[in-house]
Amino acid sequence: MPSETPQPGFVLVRPQMGENIGAAARAMWNFGLDRMRVVAPRDGWPSERAVAMASGAGRLLDEAVLCDDIAAAVADCHYVYATTARPRELVKPVFSPERAMQDAAERIAAGERVAVLFGPERAGLENADIAQANAIISVPVNPKFASLNLGQCVLLTAYEWMRTAGEVTHFENDPKGDWASGREIEALAAHYEERLDDARFFYPPEKAEGMKVNLRNLWSRLPLTRTDVQMLHGVLRQLVRGKDR
């Protein structure tokens, strides 16, 4: 069983090599983290190569949660960070690894569940992936060689977590701040996308996918409570009823 120590979940998105998954597990366990989620690994799951590379951290792989997509991986989370070394056109808060883990520790101390997304080795996270996160962790690397190995990126983030975690005073969450989970935000996004599709909002067709990513990015950027989400569902339902009358 994963430990009960408050910590972020680390989500490996479409990892391509078992060895890198094992290296990520080893890096996590070096710094006391043991909540791994794996999204659609290229070479299947479980992975013998990952176990061989984990070298003592195999328990993390045994307990890792296998998910079909990012939405499922962060469904129970209230705040999600996406790691990237490349500039992005999506408008989101951007943290250094150190500041991101400070923010994560504060959120976890307040009772929130958080996760960090790590992209596949070849090209990292796509914009559609990052649109599902609330903030970006920008890793400062050599701009002439921005490629960062998956295990290295996990190690860097886990190290910053350990440096920060002991410095935060835990406190009770404000009962008025009942933040919406990833599952609730995803349902809201799907509701609006479906209705806007019906209204032919996503036009012209060649721009539809980009418009949907931007809309999803907007939802993930907003700090929404469960009450906010319920209200926004109600607003849309009422607008549709009014149009049908």
GROMACS .gro file of C-alpha atoms in nm:
model
  245
    1MET     CA    1   0.000   0.000   0.000
    2PRO     CA    2   0.121   0.355  -0.073
    3SER     CA    3   0.231   0.546   0.235
    4GLU     CA    4  -0.008   0.783   0.411
    5THR     CA    5   0.243   1.068   0.398
    6PRO     CA    6   0.080   1.373   0.231
    7GLN     CA    7   0.236   1.411  -0.113
    8PRO     CA    8   0.161   1.485  -0.479
    9GLY     CA    9   0.087   1.209  -0.726
   10PHE     CA   10   0.329   1.176  -1.017
   11VAL     CA   11   0.160   1.095  -1.350
   12LEU     CA   12   0.373   0.953  -1.633
   13VAL     CA   13   0.188   1.033  -1.956
   14ARG     CA   14   0.241   0.787  -2.244
   15PRO     CA   15   0.594   0.684  -2.135
   16GLN     CA   16   0.780   0.512  -2.415
   17MET     CA   17   1.041   0.294  -2.243
   18GLY     CA   18   1.008   0.064  -1.945
   19GLU     CA   19   1.358   0.161  -1.834
   20ASN     CA   20   1.250   0.523  -1.795
   21ILE     CA   21   0.945   0.424  -1.591
   22GLY     CA   22   1.174   0.225  -1.362
   23ALA     CA   23   1.415   0.519  -1.335
   24ALA     CA   24   1.123   0.746  -1.245
   25ALA     CA   25   1.010   0.504  -0.973
   26ARG     CA   26   1.361   0.493  -0.832
   27ALA     CA   27   1.385   0.875  -0.835
   28MET     CA   28   1.048   0.909  -0.660
   29TRP     CA   29   1.140   0.662  -0.385
   30ASN     CA   30   1.476   0.836  -0.332
   31PHE     CA   31   1.276   1.131  -0.205
   32GLY     CA   32   0.995   0.952  -0.023
   33LEU     CA   33   0.729   0.965  -0.295
   34ASP     CA   34   0.532   0.652  -0.383
   35ARG     CA   35   0.213   0.754  -0.566
   36MET     CA   36   0.271   0.681  -0.932
   37ARG     CA   37   0.010   0.681  -1.205
   38VAL     CA   38   0.093   0.561  -1.557
   39VAL     CA   39  -0.110   0.673  -1.860
   40ALA     CA   40  -0.112   0.453  -2.170
   41PRO     CA   41   0.250   0.326  -2.165
   42ARG     CA   42   0.370   0.253  -2.519
   43ASP     CA   43   0.511  -0.093  -2.447
   44GLY     CA   44   0.229  -0.217  -2.225
   45TRP     CA   45   0.199  -0.289  -1.854
   46PRO     CA   46   0.340  -0.443  -1.638
   47SER     CA   47   0.695  -0.394  -1.766
   48GLU     CA   48   0.985  -0.625  -1.685
   49ARG     CA   49   1.230  -0.358  -1.801
   50ALA     CA   50   1.077  -0.108  -1.560
   51VAL     CA   51   1.113  -0.353  -1.270
   52ALA     CA   52   1.478  -0.421  -1.357
   53MET     CA   53   1.558  -0.050  -1.369
   54ALA     CA   54   1.365   0.035  -1.050
   55SER     CA   55   1.635  -0.140  -0.843
   56GLY     CA   56   1.469  -0.155  -0.501
   57ALA     CA   57   1.173   0.069  -0.583
   58GLY     CA   58   0.970  -0.209  -0.745
   59ARG     CA   59   0.692  -0.164  -0.489
   60LEU     CA   60   0.601   0.163  -0.660
   61LEU     CA   61   0.551  -0.020  -0.987
   62ASP     CA   62   0.341  -0.291  -0.819
   63GLU     CA   63   0.116  -0.023  -0.669
   64ALA     CA   64   0.115   0.214  -0.968
   65VAL     CA   65  -0.229   0.300  -1.105
   66LEU     CA   66  -0.266   0.230  -1.478
   67CYS     CA   67  -0.495   0.480  -1.655
   68ASP     CA   68  -0.629   0.512  -2.008
   69ASP     CA   69  -0.597   0.889  -2.024
   70ILE     CA   70  -0.505   1.200  -1.825
   71ALA     CA   71  -0.864   1.273  -1.729
   72ALA     CA   72  -0.886   0.938  -1.548
   73ALA     CA   73  -0.542   0.985  -1.390
   74VAL     CA   74  -0.631   1.320  -1.229
   75ALA     CA   75  -1.002   1.265  -1.172
   76ASP     CA   76  -0.966   1.285  -0.794
   77CYS     CA   77  -0.726   1.582  -0.795
   78HIS     CA   78  -0.801   1.946  -0.725
   79TYR     CA   79  -0.489   2.098  -0.882
   80VAL     CA   80  -0.258   1.967  -1.154
   81TYR     CA   81   0.084   2.084  -1.275
   82ALA     CA   82   0.226   2.001  -1.620
   83THR     CA   83   0.603   1.987  -1.665
   84THR     CA   84   0.759   2.129  -1.981
   85ALA     CA   85   1.092   2.271  -2.093
   86ARG     CA   86   0.946   2.435  -2.405
   87PRO     CA   87   0.759   2.768  -2.434
   88ARG     CA   88   0.384   2.723  -2.471
   89GLU     CA   89   0.116   2.954  -2.611
   90LEU     CA   90  -0.138   2.839  -2.353
   91VAL     CA   91  -0.201   3.101  -2.085
   92LYS     CA   92  -0.145   2.947  -1.741
   93PRO     CA   93   0.044   3.024  -1.422
   94VAL     CA   94   0.409   2.921  -1.470
   95PHE     CA   95   0.617   2.797  -1.176
   96SER     CA   96   0.978   2.699  -1.136
   97PRO     CA   97   1.012   2.344  -0.996
   98GLU     CA   98   1.100   2.488  -0.655
   99ARG     CA   99   0.804   2.727  -0.641
  100ALA     CA  100   0.568   2.464  -0.781
  101MET     CA  101   0.649   2.222  -0.501
  102GLN     CA  102   0.611   2.499  -0.244
  103ASP     CA  103   0.267   2.570  -0.389
  104ALA     CA  104   0.186   2.198  -0.394
  105ALA     CA  105   0.286   2.159  -0.029
  106GLU     CA  106   0.064   2.451   0.070
  107ARG     CA  107  -0.229   2.307  -0.121
  108ILE     CA  108  -0.181   1.958   0.023
  109ALA     CA  109  -0.156   2.108   0.373
  110ALA     CA  110  -0.493   2.271   0.307
  111GLY     CA  111  -0.649   1.934   0.221
  112GLU     CA  112  -0.626   1.941  -0.158
  113ARG     CA  113  -0.507   1.654  -0.379
  114VAL     CA  114  -0.251   1.751  -0.641
  115ALA     CA  115  -0.067   1.579  -0.926
  116VAL     CA  116   0.225   1.648  -1.156
  117LEU     CA  117   0.218   1.543  -1.524
  118PHE     CA  118   0.537   1.423  -1.695
  119GLY     CA  119   0.533   1.381  -2.073
  120PRO     CA  120   0.670   1.108  -2.300
  121GLU     CA  121   1.043   1.102  -2.363
  122ARG     CA  122   1.051   1.199  -2.731
  123ALA     CA  123   0.859   1.528  -2.732
  124GLY     CA  124   0.706   1.584  -2.391
  125LEU     CA  125   0.347   1.682  -2.322
  126GLU     CA  126   0.127   1.804  -2.605
  127ASN     CA  127  -0.084   2.119  -2.577
  128ALA     CA  128  -0.397   1.906  -2.541
  129ASP     CA  129  -0.234   1.741  -2.238
  130ILE     CA  130  -0.125   2.070  -2.082
  131ALA     CA  131  -0.473   2.214  -2.134
  132GLN     CA  132  -0.594   1.967  -1.870
  133ALA     CA  133  -0.355   2.106  -1.608
  134ASN     CA  134  -0.401   2.412  -1.389
  135ALA     CA  135  -0.042   2.535  -1.408
  136ILE     CA  136   0.290   2.475  -1.579
  137ILE     CA  137   0.622   2.378  -1.423
  138SER     CA  138   0.887   2.525  -1.649
  139VAL     CA  139   1.220   2.350  -1.609
  140PRO     CA  140   1.512   2.586  -1.671
  141VAL     CA  141   1.739   2.404  -1.914
  142ASN     CA  142   1.989   2.488  -2.186
  143PRO     CA  143   1.775   2.633  -2.471
  144LYS     CA  144   2.012   2.470  -2.722
  145PHE     CA  145   1.938   2.128  -2.570
  146ALA     CA  146   1.600   2.137  -2.397
  147SER     CA  147   1.538   1.762  -2.403
  148LEU     CA  148   1.515   1.630  -2.047
  149ASN     CA  149   1.504   1.259  -1.970
  150LEU     CA  150   1.186   1.143  -1.797
  151GLY     CA  151   1.370   1.002  -1.496
  152GLN     CA  152   1.573   1.322  -1.464
  153CYS     CA  153   1.264   1.540  -1.468
  154VAL     CA  154   1.097   1.323  -1.204
  155LEU     CA  155   1.414   1.332  -0.993
  156LEU     CA  156   1.436   1.711  -1.014
  157THR     CA  157   1.073   1.760  -0.911
  158ALA     CA  158   1.088   1.499  -0.633
  159TYR     CA  159   1.403   1.662  -0.494
  160GLU     CA  160   1.229   2.001  -0.478
  161TRP     CA  161   0.933   1.833  -0.306
  162MET     CA  162   1.153   1.687  -0.031
  163ARG     CA  163   1.328   2.022   0.020
  164THR     CA  164   0.993   2.196   0.062
  165ALA     CA  165   0.767   1.943   0.236
  166GLY     CA  166   0.914   1.985   0.584
  167GLU     CA  167   0.875   2.362   0.578
  168VAL     CA  168   0.494   2.382   0.555
  169THR     CA  169   0.269   2.404   0.860
  170HIS     CA  170  -0.040   2.191   0.810
  171PHE     CA  171  -0.380   2.344   0.877
  172GLU     CA  172  -0.746   2.263   0.829
  173ASN     CA  173  -0.901   2.346   0.495
  174ASP     CA  174  -1.152   2.632   0.484
  175PRO     CA  175  -1.491   2.453   0.458
  176LYS     CA  176  -1.603   2.724   0.215
  177GLY     CA  177  -1.318   2.632  -0.020
  178ASP     CA  178  -1.459   2.294  -0.131
  179TRP     CA  179  -1.259   2.279  -0.452
  180ALA     CA  180  -1.386   2.091  -0.755
  181SER     CA  181  -1.199   1.773  -0.845
  182GLY     CA  182  -1.055   1.689  -1.185
  183ARG     CA  183  -1.349   1.457  -1.250
  184GLU     CA  184  -1.598   1.740  -1.188
  185ILE     CA  185  -1.404   1.985  -1.407
  186GLU     CA  186  -1.384   1.727  -1.684
  187ALA     CA  187  -1.761   1.673  -1.672
  188LEU     CA  188  -1.819   2.049  -1.688
  189ALA     CA  189  -1.584   2.082  -1.986
  190ALA     CA  190  -1.757   1.794  -2.166
  191HIS     CA  191  -2.102   1.947  -2.097
  192TYR     CA  192  -2.006   2.284  -2.248
  193GLU     CA  193  -1.824   2.127  -2.542
  194GLU     CA  194  -2.126   1.911  -2.626
  195ARG     CA  195  -2.370   2.202  -2.615
  196LEU     CA  196  -2.139   2.433  -2.806
  197ASP     CA  197  -2.097   2.160  -3.067
  198ASP     CA  198  -2.476   2.144  -3.101
  199ALA     CA  199  -2.480   2.523  -3.146
  200ARG     CA  200  -2.209   2.497  -3.417
  201PHE     CA  201  -1.978   2.719  -3.214
  202PHE     CA  202  -1.664   2.532  -3.324
  203TYR     CA  203  -1.635   2.682  -3.670
  204PRO     CA  204  -1.466   2.661  -3.914
  205PRO     CA  205  -1.403   2.284  -3.888
  206GLU     CA  206  -1.026   2.312  -3.933
  207LYS     CA  207  -1.004   2.530  -3.622
  208ALA     CA  208  -1.243   2.326  -3.408
  209GLU     CA  209  -0.980   2.113  -3.232
  210GLY     CA  210  -0.771   2.415  -3.135
  211MET     CA  211  -1.080   2.596  -3.007
  212LYS     CA  212  -1.169   2.295  -2.791
  213VAL     CA  213  -0.817   2.283  -2.645
  214ASN     CA  214  -0.834   2.655  -2.563
  215LEU     CA  215  -1.173   2.611  -2.398
  216ARG     CA  216  -1.046   2.317  -2.192
  217ASN     CA  217  -0.746   2.526  -2.096
  218LEU     CA  218  -0.979   2.799  -1.969
  219TRP     CA  219  -1.164   2.560  -1.738
  220SER     CA  220  -0.845   2.417  -1.592
  221ARG     CA  221  -0.709   2.767  -1.527
  222LEU     CA  222  -1.007   2.874  -1.314
  223PRO     CA  223  -1.004   2.798  -0.938
  224LEU     CA  224  -1.354   2.650  -0.924
  225THR     CA  225  -1.536   2.518  -0.620
  226ARG     CA  226  -1.795   2.242  -0.644
  227THR     CA  227  -2.065   2.508  -0.600
  228ASP     CA  228  -1.920   2.704  -0.894
  229VAL     CA  229  -1.930   2.392  -1.112
  230GLN     CA  230  -2.291   2.315  -1.018
  231MET     CA  231  -2.389   2.675  -1.095
  232LEU     CA  232  -2.217   2.670  -1.436
  233HIS     CA  233  -2.392   2.344  -1.526
  234GLY     CA  234  -2.721   2.509  -1.425
  235VAL     CA  235  -2.650   2.823  -1.628
  236LEU     CA  236  -2.591   2.618  -1.943
  237ARG     CA  237  -2.899   2.400  -1.888
  238GLN     CA  238  -3.114   2.710  -1.845
  239LEU     CA  239  -2.973   2.873  -2.158
  240VAL     CA  240  -3.050   2.559  -2.360
  241ARG     CA  241  -3.405   2.542  -2.216
  242GLY     CA  242  -3.462   2.909  -2.301
  243LYS     CA  243  -3.348   2.856  -2.658
  244ASP     CA  244  -3.578   2.553  -2.700
  245ARG     CA  245  -3.888   2.736  -2.585
   0.00000   0.00000   0.00000
